[in-house]
CSV table of C-alpha atoms (C1' of nucleotides) in Angstrom, one decimal:
chain,number,residue,atom,x,y,z
A,66,UNK,CA,-30.8,2.3,27.7
A,67,UNK,CA,-31.2,0.7,24.3
A,68,UNK,CA,-31.0,2.3,20.9
A,69,UNK,CA,-28.0,4.3,21.8
A,70,UNK,CA,-26.7,4.4,18.3
A,71,UNK,CA,-23.9,1.9,19.0
A,72,UNK,CA,-25.1,-0.2,16.1
A,73,UNK,CA,-21.8,-0.8,14.4
A,74,UNK,CA,-18.8,-2.7,15.8
A,75,UNK,CA,-16.6,0.3,15.4
A,76,UNK,CA,-19.0,2.5,17.5
A,77,UNK,CA,-19.0,-0.2,20.2
A,78,UNK,CA,-15.3,-0.4,20.1
A,79,UNK,CA,-14.9,3.3,20.5
A,80,UNK,CA,-17.3,3.4,23.5
A,81,UNK,CA,-15.4,0.5,25.2
A,82,UNK,CA,-12.1,2.3,24.5
A,83,UNK,CA,-13.5,5.4,26.0
A,84,UNK,CA,-14.5,3.6,29.2
A,85,UNK,CA,-11.1,2.2,29.5
A,86,UNK,CA,-9.4,5.5,28.9
A,87,UNK,CA,-11.5,7.4,31.3
A,88,UNK,CA,-10.9,4.7,33.9
A,89,UNK,CA,-14.6,3.8,34.1
A,90,UNK,CA,-13.2,0.3,33.6
A,91,UNK,CA,-9.8,0.1,35.3
A,92,UNK,CA,-7.0,-2.2,34.5
A,93,UNK,CA,-7.7,-5.6,35.8
A,94,UNK,CA,-11.5,-5.0,36.1
A,95,UNK,CA,-14.0,-7.5,34.9
A,96,UNK,CA,-16.3,-5.8,32.3
A,97,UNK,CA,-19.9,-6.9,31.6
A,98,UNK,CA,-20.7,-10.0,29.6
A,99,UNK,CA,-21.3,-9.7,25.9
A,100,UNK,CA,-24.9,-10.4,26.4
A,101,UNK,CA,-25.3,-7.5,28.8
A,102,UNK,CA,-23.3,-5.1,26.6
A,103,UNK,CA,-25.3,-6.0,23.6
A,104,UNK,CA,-28.5,-5.3,25.5
A,105,UNK,CA,-27.1,-2.0,26.8
A,106,UNK,CA,-25.9,-0.9,23.3
A,107,UNK,CA,-29.0,-2.2,21.6
A,108,UNK,CA,-27.1,-4.4,19.1
A,109,UNK,CA,-26.5,-8.0,18.5
A,110,UNK,CA,-24.1,-10.0,20.6
A,111,UNK,CA,-22.0,-10.7,17.5
A,112,UNK,CA,-21.4,-7.0,17.0
A,113,UNK,CA,-20.1,-6.7,20.6
A,114,UNK,CA,-18.1,-9.8,20.0
A,115,UNK,CA,-16.4,-8.4,17.0
A,116,UNK,CA,-15.5,-5.2,18.8
A,117,UNK,CA,-14.1,-6.9,21.9
A,118,UNK,CA,-12.3,-9.6,19.9
A,119,UNK,CA,-10.3,-7.1,18.1
A,120,UNK,CA,-9.4,-5.2,21.3
A,121,UNK,CA,-8.3,-8.5,22.7
A,122,UNK,CA,-6.1,-9.1,19.7
A,123,UNK,CA,-4.6,-5.7,20.2
A,124,UNK,CA,-3.8,-6.6,23.8
A,125,UNK,CA,-6.1,-4.2,25.6
A,126,UNK,CA,-8.5,-6.9,26.9
A,127,UNK,CA,-8.0,-10.3,28.3
A,128,UNK,CA,-10.8,-12.7,27.4
A,129,UNK,CA,-11.3,-16.2,28.8
A,130,UNK,CA,-14.3,-18.5,28.5
A,131,UNK,CA,-16.2,-18.7,31.7
A,132,UNK,CA,-13.9,-16.2,33.3
A,133,UNK,CA,-15.2,-13.2,31.3
A,134,UNK,CA,-13.4,-10.2,29.9
A,135,UNK,CA,-11.0,-8.1,31.8
A,136,UNK,CA,-9.2,-4.9,31.0
A,137,UNK,CA,-5.5,-5.8,30.5
A,138,UNK,CA,-3.4,-5.0,33.5
A,139,UNK,CA,-0.4,-4.2,31.5
A,140,UNK,CA,-1.3,-3.8,27.9
A,141,UNK,CA,1.6,-5.0,25.9
A,142,UNK,CA,2.2,-2.6,23.1
A,143,UNK,CA,1.8,-4.4,19.9
A,144,UNK,CA,3.4,-2.9,16.9
A,145,UNK,CA,2.7,-3.9,13.3
A,146,UNK,CA,5.7,-4.1,11.0
A,147,UNK,CA,5.6,-4.4,7.3
A,148,UNK,CA,8.7,-6.0,5.9
A,149,UNK,CA,8.8,-5.1,2.3
A,150,UNK,CA,11.0,-6.5,-0.4
A,151,UNK,CA,14.1,-4.4,-0.6
A,152,UNK,CA,13.4,-3.2,-4.1
A,153,UNK,CA,9.9,-2.1,-3.2
A,154,UNK,CA,11.1,-0.3,-0.2
A,155,UNK,CA,13.7,1.6,-2.1
A,156,UNK,CA,11.4,2.5,-5.0
A,157,UNK,CA,8.7,3.6,-2.7
A,158,UNK,CA,11.2,6.0,-1.2
A,159,UNK,CA,11.5,7.6,-4.7
A,160,UNK,CA,15.0,6.3,-5.3
A,161,UNK,CA,16.5,4.2,-8.1
A,162,UNK,CA,16.9,0.6,-7.3
A,163,UNK,CA,20.1,-1.2,-8.2
A,164,UNK,CA,21.3,-4.8,-7.5
A,165,UNK,CA,24.6,-6.6,-7.7
A,166,UNK,CA,25.2,-10.3,-7.2
A,167,UNK,CA,28.6,-10.8,-5.4
A,168,UNK,CA,28.6,-14.5,-5.0
A,169,UNK,CA,26.4,-17.5,-5.6
A,170,UNK,CA,27.9,-20.9,-4.7
A,171,UNK,CA,26.7,-24.2,-3.5
A,172,UNK,CA,28.8,-25.3,-0.6
A,173,UNK,CA,28.7,-26.6,3.0
A,174,UNK,CA,27.8,-23.9,5.4
A,175,UNK,CA,30.0,-23.0,8.4
A,176,UNK,CA,29.0,-24.4,11.8
A,177,UNK,CA,27.2,-21.3,12.9
A,178,UNK,CA,24.7,-21.2,10.1
A,179,UNK,CA,24.6,-25.0,9.9
A,180,UNK,CA,23.0,-25.0,13.3
A,181,UNK,CA,20.4,-22.4,12.3
A,182,UNK,CA,19.6,-24.4,9.1
A,183,UNK,CA,19.2,-27.6,11.1
A,184,UNK,CA,21.4,-29.1,8.4
A,185,UNK,CA,22.9,-32.6,8.6
A,186,UNK,CA,26.6,-33.1,8.1
A,187,UNK,CA,27.9,-32.8,4.6
A,188,UNK,CA,24.7,-31.3,3.2
A,189,UNK,CA,25.3,-28.6,0.7
A,190,UNK,CA,23.4,-25.3,0.5
A,191,UNK,CA,23.3,-22.4,-1.8
A,192,UNK,CA,25.1,-19.3,-0.5
A,193,UNK,CA,24.1,-16.0,-2.0
A,194,UNK,CA,25.7,-12.7,-1.3
A,195,UNK,CA,24.3,-9.5,-2.9
A,196,UNK,CA,24.2,-5.8,-2.5
A,197,UNK,CA,21.1,-3.7,-3.0
A,198,UNK,CA,21.6,-0.1,-4.1
A,199,UNK,CA,19.5,3.1,-3.7
A,200,UNK,CA,20.5,5.8,-6.2
A,201,UNK,CA,23.8,4.0,-6.7
A,202,UNK,CA,24.6,4.1,-3.0
A,203,UNK,CA,24.9,0.8,-1.2
A,204,UNK,CA,21.6,0.4,0.8
A,205,UNK,CA,21.8,-3.1,2.2
A,206,UNK,CA,23.9,-6.3,2.0
A,207,UNK,CA,22.1,-9.6,1.8
A,208,UNK,CA,23.9,-12.8,3.0
A,209,UNK,CA,21.7,-15.8,2.5
A,210,UNK,CA,21.8,-19.6,2.7
A,211,UNK,CA,19.2,-21.6,0.9
A,212,UNK,CA,18.4,-25.2,1.8
A,213,UNK,CA,18.4,-26.8,-1.7
A,214,UNK,CA,16.8,-30.0,-0.4
A,215,UNK,CA,13.7,-27.9,0.7
A,216,UNK,CA,13.9,-25.5,-2.3
A,217,UNK,CA,15.3,-27.5,-5.2
A,218,UNK,CA,14.1,-25.0,-7.8
A,219,UNK,CA,16.5,-22.4,-6.3
A,220,UNK,CA,19.4,-24.3,-7.9
A,221,UNK,CA,18.3,-23.3,-11.4
A,222,UNK,CA,17.3,-19.8,-10.5
A,223,UNK,CA,19.3,-17.0,-11.9
A,224,UNK,CA,20.1,-14.6,-9.1
A,225,UNK,CA,22.0,-12.2,-11.5
A,226,UNK,CA,18.8,-10.5,-12.5
A,227,UNK,CA,16.4,-11.1,-9.7
A,228,UNK,CA,17.6,-10.9,-6.1
A,229,UNK,CA,17.1,-14.0,-4.0
A,230,UNK,CA,15.1,-11.8,-1.7
A,231,UNK,CA,12.6,-11.2,-4.4
A,232,UNK,CA,12.7,-14.6,-6.0
A,233,UNK,CA,11.9,-16.4,-2.8
A,234,UNK,CA,9.0,-14.2,-2.0
A,235,UNK,CA,7.5,-14.8,-5.5
A,236,UNK,CA,8.3,-18.6,-5.6
A,237,UNK,CA,8.0,-19.9,-2.1
A,238,UNK,CA,4.5,-19.8,-0.7
A,239,UNK,CA,5.1,-18.3,2.7
A,240,UNK,CA,4.9,-20.3,5.8
A,241,UNK,CA,6.3,-19.4,9.2
A,242,UNK,CA,9.4,-17.5,10.2
A,243,UNK,CA,11.3,-15.8,12.9
A,244,UNK,CA,13.0,-12.4,12.7
A,245,UNK,CA,15.6,-10.9,14.9
A,246,UNK,CA,16.6,-7.3,14.8
A,247,UNK,CA,19.9,-6.0,16.2
A,248,UNK,CA,22.6,-3.5,15.9
A,249,UNK,CA,26.0,-4.8,14.7
A,250,UNK,CA,29.4,-3.2,14.2
A,251,UNK,CA,30.4,-3.4,10.6
A,252,UNK,CA,33.1,-6.0,10.0
A,253,UNK,CA,35.8,-5.1,7.6
A,254,UNK,CA,34.2,-7.4,5.0
A,255,UNK,CA,30.8,-5.8,5.3
A,256,UNK,CA,32.2,-2.3,5.6
A,257,UNK,CA,33.8,-2.8,2.2
A,258,UNK,CA,30.6,-4.1,0.7
A,259,UNK,CA,28.5,-1.2,2.1
A,260,UNK,CA,31.3,1.3,1.5
A,261,UNK,CA,31.2,2.5,5.0
A,262,UNK,CA,33.6,2.7,7.9
A,263,UNK,CA,34.6,-0.4,9.7
A,264,UNK,CA,32.9,-0.5,13.1
A,265,UNK,CA,29.9,1.6,12.0
A,266,UNK,CA,26.6,0.8,13.6
A,267,UNK,CA,24.5,-1.2,11.2
A,268,UNK,CA,20.9,-2.1,11.6
A,269,UNK,CA,20.7,-5.8,11.0
A,270,UNK,CA,17.8,-8.2,10.3
A,271,UNK,CA,18.3,-12.0,10.7
A,272,UNK,CA,15.5,-14.0,9.2
A,273,UNK,CA,14.7,-17.7,9.2
A,274,UNK,CA,12.0,-19.0,7.0
A,275,UNK,CA,10.4,-22.4,7.5
A,276,UNK,CA,7.8,-24.7,6.1
A,277,UNK,CA,6.6,-27.5,8.2
A,278,UNK,CA,9.7,-28.7,10.0
A,279,UNK,CA,12.3,-27.8,7.5
A,280,UNK,CA,14.2,-24.6,7.3
A,281,UNK,CA,14.0,-23.1,3.8
A,282,UNK,CA,16.4,-20.2,4.1
A,283,UNK,CA,18.3,-18.1,6.6
A,284,UNK,CA,19.4,-14.6,5.7
A,285,UNK,CA,21.2,-11.7,7.3
A,286,UNK,CA,20.5,-8.3,5.9
A,287,UNK,CA,22.8,-5.5,7.0
A,288,UNK,CA,21.6,-2.0,6.2
A,289,UNK,CA,23.9,0.9,5.5
A,290,UNK,CA,24.5,3.3,8.4
A,291,UNK,CA,21.5,5.6,9.0
A,292,UNK,CA,18.8,3.1,8.1
A,293,UNK,CA,15.6,3.4,10.1
A,294,UNK,CA,12.8,0.9,10.4
A,295,UNK,CA,9.4,2.4,11.1
A,296,UNK,CA,6.4,0.9,12.7
A,297,UNK,CA,3.0,1.9,14.0
A,298,UNK,CA,1.4,1.1,17.3
B,33,UNK,CA,-19.6,-30.2,-3.8
B,34,UNK,CA,-21.2,-29.3,-0.5
B,35,UNK,CA,-20.6,-30.8,2.9
B,36,UNK,CA,-16.8,-30.9,2.4
B,37,UNK,CA,-16.1,-30.5,6.0
B,38,UNK,CA,-15.0,-26.8,5.6
B,39,UNK,CA,-17.5,-25.8,8.2
B,40,UNK,CA,-15.2,-23.6,10.3
B,41,UNK,CA,-13.5,-20.5,9.3
B,42,UNK,CA,-10.1,-21.9,10.1
B,43,UNK,CA,-10.7,-24.9,7.8
B,44,UNK,CA,-11.8,-22.5,5.0
B,45,UNK,CA,-8.7,-20.4,5.6
B,46,UNK,CA,-6.4,-23.4,5.4
B,47,UNK,CA,-8.0,-24.5,2.2
B,48,UNK,CA,-7.6,-21.1,0.7
B,49,UNK,CA,-4.1,-20.9,1.8
B,50,UNK,CA,-3.4,-24.3,0.3
B,51,UNK,CA,-4.8,-23.1,-3.1
B,52,UNK,CA,-2.5,-20.1,-3.0
B,53,UNK,CA,0.5,-22.1,-2.0
B,54,UNK,CA,0.0,-24.7,-4.6
B,55,UNK,CA,-0.5,-22.0,-7.2
B,56,UNK,CA,-4.0,-23.2,-8.0
B,57,UNK,CA,-4.7,-19.5,-7.4
B,58,UNK,CA,-1.7,-17.5,-8.6
B,59,UNK,CA,-0.6,-14.1,-7.5
B,60,UNK,CA,-2.8,-11.5,-9.1
B,61,UNK,CA,-5.6,-14.0,-9.8
B,62,UNK,CA,-9.2,-13.2,-9.1
B,63,UNK,CA,-10.7,-15.8,-6.8
B,64,UNK,CA,-14.3,-16.8,-6.6
B,65,UNK,CA,-16.9,-14.6,-4.8
B,66,UNK,CA,-17.7,-15.3,-1.2
B,67,UNK,CA,-21.1,-16.5,-2.3
B,68,UNK,CA,-19.6,-19.1,-4.6
B,69,UNK,CA,-17.1,-20.2,-2.1
B,70,UNK,CA,-19.6,-20.6,0.6
B,71,UNK,CA,-21.7,-22.8,-1.7
B,72,UNK,CA,-18.6,-24.9,-2.6
B,73,UNK,CA,-17.5,-25.2,1.0
B,74,UNK,CA,-21.0,-25.8,2.2
B,75,UNK,CA,-20.9,-23.1,4.8
B,76,UNK,CA,-22.4,-19.7,5.4
B,77,UNK,CA,-21.0,-16.7,3.6
B,78,UNK,CA,-20.1,-15.1,6.9
B,79,UNK,CA,-17.7,-18.0,7.6
B,80,UNK,CA,-15.9,-17.5,4.3
B,81,UNK,CA,-15.9,-13.8,5.0
B,82,UNK,CA,-14.2,-14.3,8.3
B,83,UNK,CA,-11.5,-16.5,6.7
B,84,UNK,CA,-10.8,-14.2,3.8
B,85,UNK,CA,-10.9,-11.0,5.9
B,86,UNK,CA,-8.1,-12.2,8.1
B,87,UNK,CA,-6.0,-13.3,5.1
B,88,UNK,CA,-6.5,-9.9,3.7
B,89,UNK,CA,-5.4,-8.3,7.0
B,90,UNK,CA,-2.3,-10.4,6.8
B,91,UNK,CA,-1.6,-9.1,3.4
B,92,UNK,CA,-2.1,-12.3,1.4
B,93,UNK,CA,-5.3,-11.1,-0.4
B,94,UNK,CA,-6.4,-7.9,-1.8
B,95,UNK,CA,-10.1,-7.2,-1.5
B,96,UNK,CA,-12.2,-4.5,-3.0
B,97,UNK,CA,-15.9,-4.0,-3.3
B,98,UNK,CA,-17.2,-4.7,-6.7
B,99,UNK,CA,-13.8,-5.6,-7.9
B,100,UNK,CA,-13.6,-8.9,-6.0
B,101,UNK,CA,-10.8,-10.7,-4.2
B,102,UNK,CA,-7.3,-11.2,-5.6
B,103,UNK,CA,-4.3,-13.1,-4.5
B,104,UNK,CA,-1.8,-10.4,-3.5
B,105,UNK,CA,0.9,-10.0,-6.1
B,106,UNK,CA,3.6,-9.2,-3.6
B,107,UNK,CA,2.5,-10.2,-0.2
B,108,UNK,CA,4.1,-7.8,2.2
B,109,UNK,CA,5.5,-9.7,5.2
B,110,UNK,CA,3.8,-8.4,8.2
B,111,UNK,CA,5.5,-9.1,11.5
B,112,UNK,CA,3.9,-8.6,14.9
B,113,UNK,CA,6.1,-7.1,17.6
B,114,UNK,CA,5.3,-6.9,21.2
B,115,UNK,CA,7.0,-4.0,22.9
B,116,UNK,CA,7.0,-4.9,26.6
B,117,UNK,CA,7.8,-2.7,29.5
B,118,UNK,CA,11.5,-3.0,30.2
B,119,UNK,CA,11.1,-4.4,33.6
B,120,UNK,CA,8.8,-7.1,32.3
B,121,UNK,CA,11.2,-8.0,29.5
B,122,UNK,CA,14.1,-8.3,31.9
B,123,UNK,CA,12.2,-10.3,34.5
B,124,UNK,CA,10.8,-12.7,31.9
B,125,UNK,CA,14.4,-13.3,30.8
B,126,UNK,CA,15.0,-14.6,34.3
B,127,UNK,CA,17.2,-11.7,35.3
B,128,UNK,CA,17.0,-9.3,38.2
B,129,UNK,CA,15.6,-5.9,37.3
B,130,UNK,CA,17.3,-2.8,38.6
B,131,UNK,CA,16.6,0.9,38.0
B,132,UNK,CA,18.3,4.1,38.6
B,133,UNK,CA,17.0,7.6,37.9
B,134,UNK,CA,19.8,9.8,36.7
B,135,UNK,CA,18.0,13.1,36.1
B,136,UNK,CA,14.5,14.5,36.3
B,137,UNK,CA,14.1,18.2,35.6
B,138,UNK,CA,11.6,20.4,34.1
B,139,UNK,CA,13.1,22.6,31.4
B,140,UNK,CA,12.8,23.8,27.8
B,141,UNK,CA,13.7,21.0,25.4
B,142,UNK,CA,16.5,21.5,22.8
B,143,UNK,CA,15.4,22.3,19.2
B,144,UNK,CA,15.6,18.8,17.9
B,145,UNK,CA,13.1,17.4,20.4
B,146,UNK,CA,11.1,20.5,20.5
B,147,UNK,CA,10.1,19.8,16.9
B,148,UNK,CA,9.1,16.2,17.7
B,149,UNK,CA,7.1,17.4,20.7
B,150,UNK,CA,5.3,20.0,18.5
B,151,UNK,CA,6.0,22.3,21.4
B,152,UNK,CA,5.5,26.1,21.4
B,153,UNK,CA,8.4,28.4,22.2
B,154,UNK,CA,9.1,28.7,26.0
B,155,UNK,CA,7.0,25.7,27.0
B,156,UNK,CA,8.6,23.6,29.6
B,157,UNK,CA,8.7,19.8,29.6
B,158,UNK,CA,9.9,17.2,32.0
B,159,UNK,CA,13.1,15.6,31.0
B,160,UNK,CA,13.8,12.2,32.6
B,161,UNK,CA,16.9,10.1,32.1
B,162,UNK,CA,17.3,6.7,33.7
B,163,UNK,CA,19.1,3.4,33.4
B,164,UNK,CA,17.5,0.0,33.5
B,165,UNK,CA,19.7,-2.8,34.8
B,166,UNK,CA,19.5,-6.6,34.3
B,167,UNK,CA,21.5,-8.5,36.9
B,168,UNK,CA,23.3,-5.3,37.8
B,169,UNK,CA,24.5,-4.8,34.3
B,170,UNK,CA,23.2,-1.8,32.3
B,171,UNK,CA,20.5,-3.0,30.0
B,172,UNK,CA,19.1,0.1,28.5
B,173,UNK,CA,19.2,3.8,28.8
B,174,UNK,CA,16.0,5.8,28.7
B,175,UNK,CA,16.0,9.5,27.7
B,176,UNK,CA,12.5,10.9,27.8
B,177,UNK,CA,10.6,14.2,27.4
B,178,UNK,CA,7.1,14.4,28.8
B,179,UNK,CA,4.7,17.1,27.7
B,180,UNK,CA,3.4,18.4,31.1
B,181,UNK,CA,0.6,20.3,29.5
B,182,UNK,CA,-0.8,17.0,28.1
B,183,UNK,CA,0.2,14.9,31.1
B,184,UNK,CA,0.0,17.2,34.1
B,185,UNK,CA,0.0,14.4,36.6
B,186,UNK,CA,3.5,13.5,35.6
B,187,UNK,CA,4.8,16.5,37.5
B,188,UNK,CA,3.9,15.0,40.8
B,189,UNK,CA,5.0,11.5,39.9
B,190,UNK,CA,8.0,10.1,41.7
B,191,UNK,CA,10.3,8.6,39.1
B,192,UNK,CA,12.8,7.4,41.7
B,193,UNK,CA,10.9,4.3,42.4
B,194,UNK,CA,8.9,3.6,39.3
B,195,UNK,CA,10.4,4.2,35.9
B,196,UNK,CA,8.7,6.8,33.7
B,197,UNK,CA,8.4,3.9,31.2
B,198,UNK,CA,6.2,2.0,33.6
B,199,UNK,CA,4.4,4.9,35.1
B,200,UNK,CA,3.2,6.1,31.7
B,201,UNK,CA,1.9,2.7,30.7
B,202,UNK,CA,-0.1,2.4,33.8
B,203,UNK,CA,-1.4,5.9,34.0
B,204,UNK,CA,-1.9,7.0,30.4
B,205,UNK,CA,-4.7,5.2,28.8
B,206,UNK,CA,-4.2,3.7,25.4
B,207,UNK,CA,-2.9,6.0,22.7
B,208,UNK,CA,-1.4,6.0,19.3
B,209,UNK,CA,2.2,6.3,18.5
B,210,UNK,CA,5.0,5.9,16.0
B,211,UNK,CA,8.2,3.9,16.6
B,212,UNK,CA,11.5,4.1,14.8
B,213,UNK,CA,14.2,1.4,15.2
B,214,UNK,CA,17.7,2.1,14.2
B,215,UNK,CA,21.3,1.3,15.0
B,216,UNK,CA,23.4,4.1,16.6
B,217,UNK,CA,27.0,4.5,17.6
B,218,UNK,CA,27.3,5.1,21.3
B,219,UNK,CA,28.2,8.7,22.1
B,220,UNK,CA,30.6,9.2,24.9
B,221,UNK,CA,27.8,10.2,27.2
B,222,UNK,CA,25.7,7.1,26.5
B,223,UNK,CA,28.7,4.9,26.5
B,224,UNK,CA,29.4,6.0,30.1
B,225,UNK,CA,25.8,5.4,31.1
B,226,UNK,CA,25.7,1.9,29.6
B,227,UNK,CA,29.3,1.1,30.6
B,228,UNK,CA,30.3,0.2,27.1
B,229,UNK,CA,32.8,1.4,24.6
B,230,UNK,CA,32.3,4.6,22.8
B,231,UNK,CA,31.2,3.9,19.2
B,232,UNK,CA,29.7,0.6,20.1
B,233,UNK,CA,26.6,-0.4,17.9
B,234,UNK,CA,23.5,0.2,20.0
B,235,UNK,CA,20.0,-0.9,19.1
B,236,UNK,CA,17.8,2.1,19.5
B,237,UNK,CA,14.1,2.8,19.8
B,238,UNK,CA,12.6,6.2,19.3
B,239,UNK,CA,9.0,6.4,20.3
B,240,UNK,CA,6.5,9.2,20.1
B,241,UNK,CA,3.3,8.7,21.9
B,242,UNK,CA,0.2,10.8,21.1
B,243,UNK,CA,-3.4,11.3,22.1
B,244,UNK,CA,-5.7,13.1,19.8
B,245,UNK,CA,-3.5,15.8,18.3
B,246,UNK,CA,-1.1,16.4,21.2
B,247,UNK,CA,2.2,14.7,21.7
B,248,UNK,CA,2.3,13.2,25.2
B,249,UNK,CA,5.9,12.0,25.3
B,250,UNK,CA,8.9,11.2,23.2
B,251,UNK,CA,11.5,8.8,24.3
B,252,UNK,CA,14.8,7.3,23.1
B,253,UNK,CA,15.8,4.0,24.5
B,254,UNK,CA,19.3,2.8,23.8
B,255,UNK,CA,20.0,-0.8,24.5
B,256,UNK,CA,23.4,-2.1,25.7
B,257,UNK,CA,25.4,-3.8,23.0
B,258,UNK,CA,24.2,-7.3,22.0
B,259,UNK,CA,20.5,-6.6,22.5
B,260,UNK,CA,18.2,-8.4,20.1
B,261,UNK,CA,14.6,-7.7,19.4
B,262,UNK,CA,12.5,-10.7,18.3
B,263,UNK,CA,9.4,-10.8,16.2
B,264,UNK,CA,7.2,-13.5,14.6
B,265,UNK,CA,5.9,-13.5,11.1
C,253,DC,C1',-26.5,0.8,-12.4
C,254,DA,C1',-25.4,-3.6,-10.6
C,255,DG,C1',-22.1,-6.7,-8.5
C,256,DT,C1',-19.1,-7.3,-4.7
C,257,DG,C1',-17.5,-7.1,-0.1
C,258,DG,C1',-18.8,-5.2,4.7
C,259,DT,C1',-21.7,-5.7,8.3
C,260,DC,C1',-25.9,-6.5,11.3
C,261,DT,C1',-29.3,-9.6,13.3
C,262,DA,C1',-31.5,-13.3,16.0
C,263,DG,C1',-30.9,-17.5,17.3
C,264,DA,C1',-28.4,-21.6,18.1
C,265,DC,C1',-24.9,-24.8,19.6
C,266,DC,C1',-20.2,-25.8,21.1
C,267,DA,C1',-15.8,-25.6,24.0
C,268,DC,C1',-13.6,-24.4,27.7
C,269,DA,C1',-12.6,-23.6,32.5
C,270,DA,C1',-13.9,-21.9,37.2
C,271,DG,C1',-16.3,-23.3,41.1
D,17,DT,C1',-22.0,-28.3,36.5
D,18,DT,C1',-22.7,-24.0,34.5
D,19,DG,C1',-21.6,-19.5,32.8
D,20,DT,C1',-18.9,-17.3,29.5
D,21,DG,C1',-16.7,-16.5,25.1
D,22,DG,C1',-16.3,-18.6,20.3
D,23,DT,C1',-18.4,-19.6,16.3
D,24,DC,C1',-21.9,-20.9,12.7
D,25,DT,C1',-26.2,-19.9,10.1
D,26,DA,C1',-29.5,-17.8,7.0
D,27,DG,C1',-31.1,-13.9,5.7
D,28,DA,C1',-30.9,-9.0,5.1
D,29,DC,C1',-29.4,-4.4,4.0
D,30,DC,C1',-25.7,-1.2,3.1
D,31,DA,C1',-21.5,1.0,0.9
D,32,DC,C1',-18.5,1.4,-2.4
D,33,DT,C1',-16.9,1.3,-7.0
D,34,DG,C1',-16.2,-0.5,-11.7
D,35,DG,C1',-18.5,-0.6,-16.1
DNA sequence: CAGTGGTCTAGACCACAAG
DNA sequence: TTGTGGTCTAGACCACTGG
């Protein structure tokens, strides 16, 4: 039973995957311990561990100490998304990138965003609105609020040349964040900015970026009609 | 320099992260070799490797054999998405799940989906249309084509009781796939199904599921207006 | 060719949770 | 309490690739 040639974690992983796919191990089943598998496969336990750990991260296995490893009953599909900087995304699509700053003012945010910013009364924030172009066509509209208390350097940044999008990625060491994707009807204001019909269906990203307990920035990016976001399973 | 307390891969990772965030190691910089770091941190090289490997997977480091490890110049934000089964998503939201099959016929697909299915001329496929309800309100509309040659068991499945969405997850072992997210204006047909206004902005998922070289199924899921998809960075 | 990351091994100890 | 996964170690060899 040993020396089966499963001497790399990838090979072990493929074999485990095969047993799941062919229903040798069915959803909900307990599979053998790492120790047994390493004996069967003729490799070290660490190798089996590496293979199973990754499958668990991908949602195909459920692992618990003492309880053992089970085939996930309902494997949640986990997709990986890359959220590039807009300029990069456009240029990688072989198009010319353009950028225009529409507005950049320090002021008190409206109630709706004040809540998302967890901002105290009277605090001022930097409001930046800009358009990103692909081949001179509006590609996306960026509407951003920056917490100046958390990111003081932003006050002296020049968002005429470099978009806030890009500036933040390069200047703020990334921490945590939440993203919400939705479809929105174009308001008359946004329709004008994106040069599209009012009411058009716009793919929209709302992002909140935090460090420790403080909100650094919230942004809404509205893409011109027809935009698609791709992901891989 | 040794015995710094960086004796777990998480601790090493945090320290590396700190050095990146505080610009001790700047974007594009070459950082020390694993061997040096393990000496500095007083741990095994494998521990450093584990920490750095994960950071590389997350896009914060670029690693190449012989060339060494660099801080990523433009760290691509990678978000992880979980794509749940619709029923699960609705029930986890504390709502009652409902389901209605609108249509389930074997026929030749139209040109547009034929291409996505990589289907030969004259081949028949199963076309399934269904609505998923949350608290008796339309939540999402599922329009699916199943390749019967690749998934013959689907022919005898009863999609009256269990949605194709769910049946496939439970019967088709893990596979690869591509997902496209977009915003679409509701057509009159879909508006009727979702009981919303024609032209409303609908969050839409197009998914293609494959095994080996063959396409198993393609599906378009249109969500009722207001739907949001959440992800974590 | 040689330096770097990628991985495997055998053994050990720890942390957690089911019984 | 005890079995299971989670991790660390020290050493070794391999694989890729830049010089």
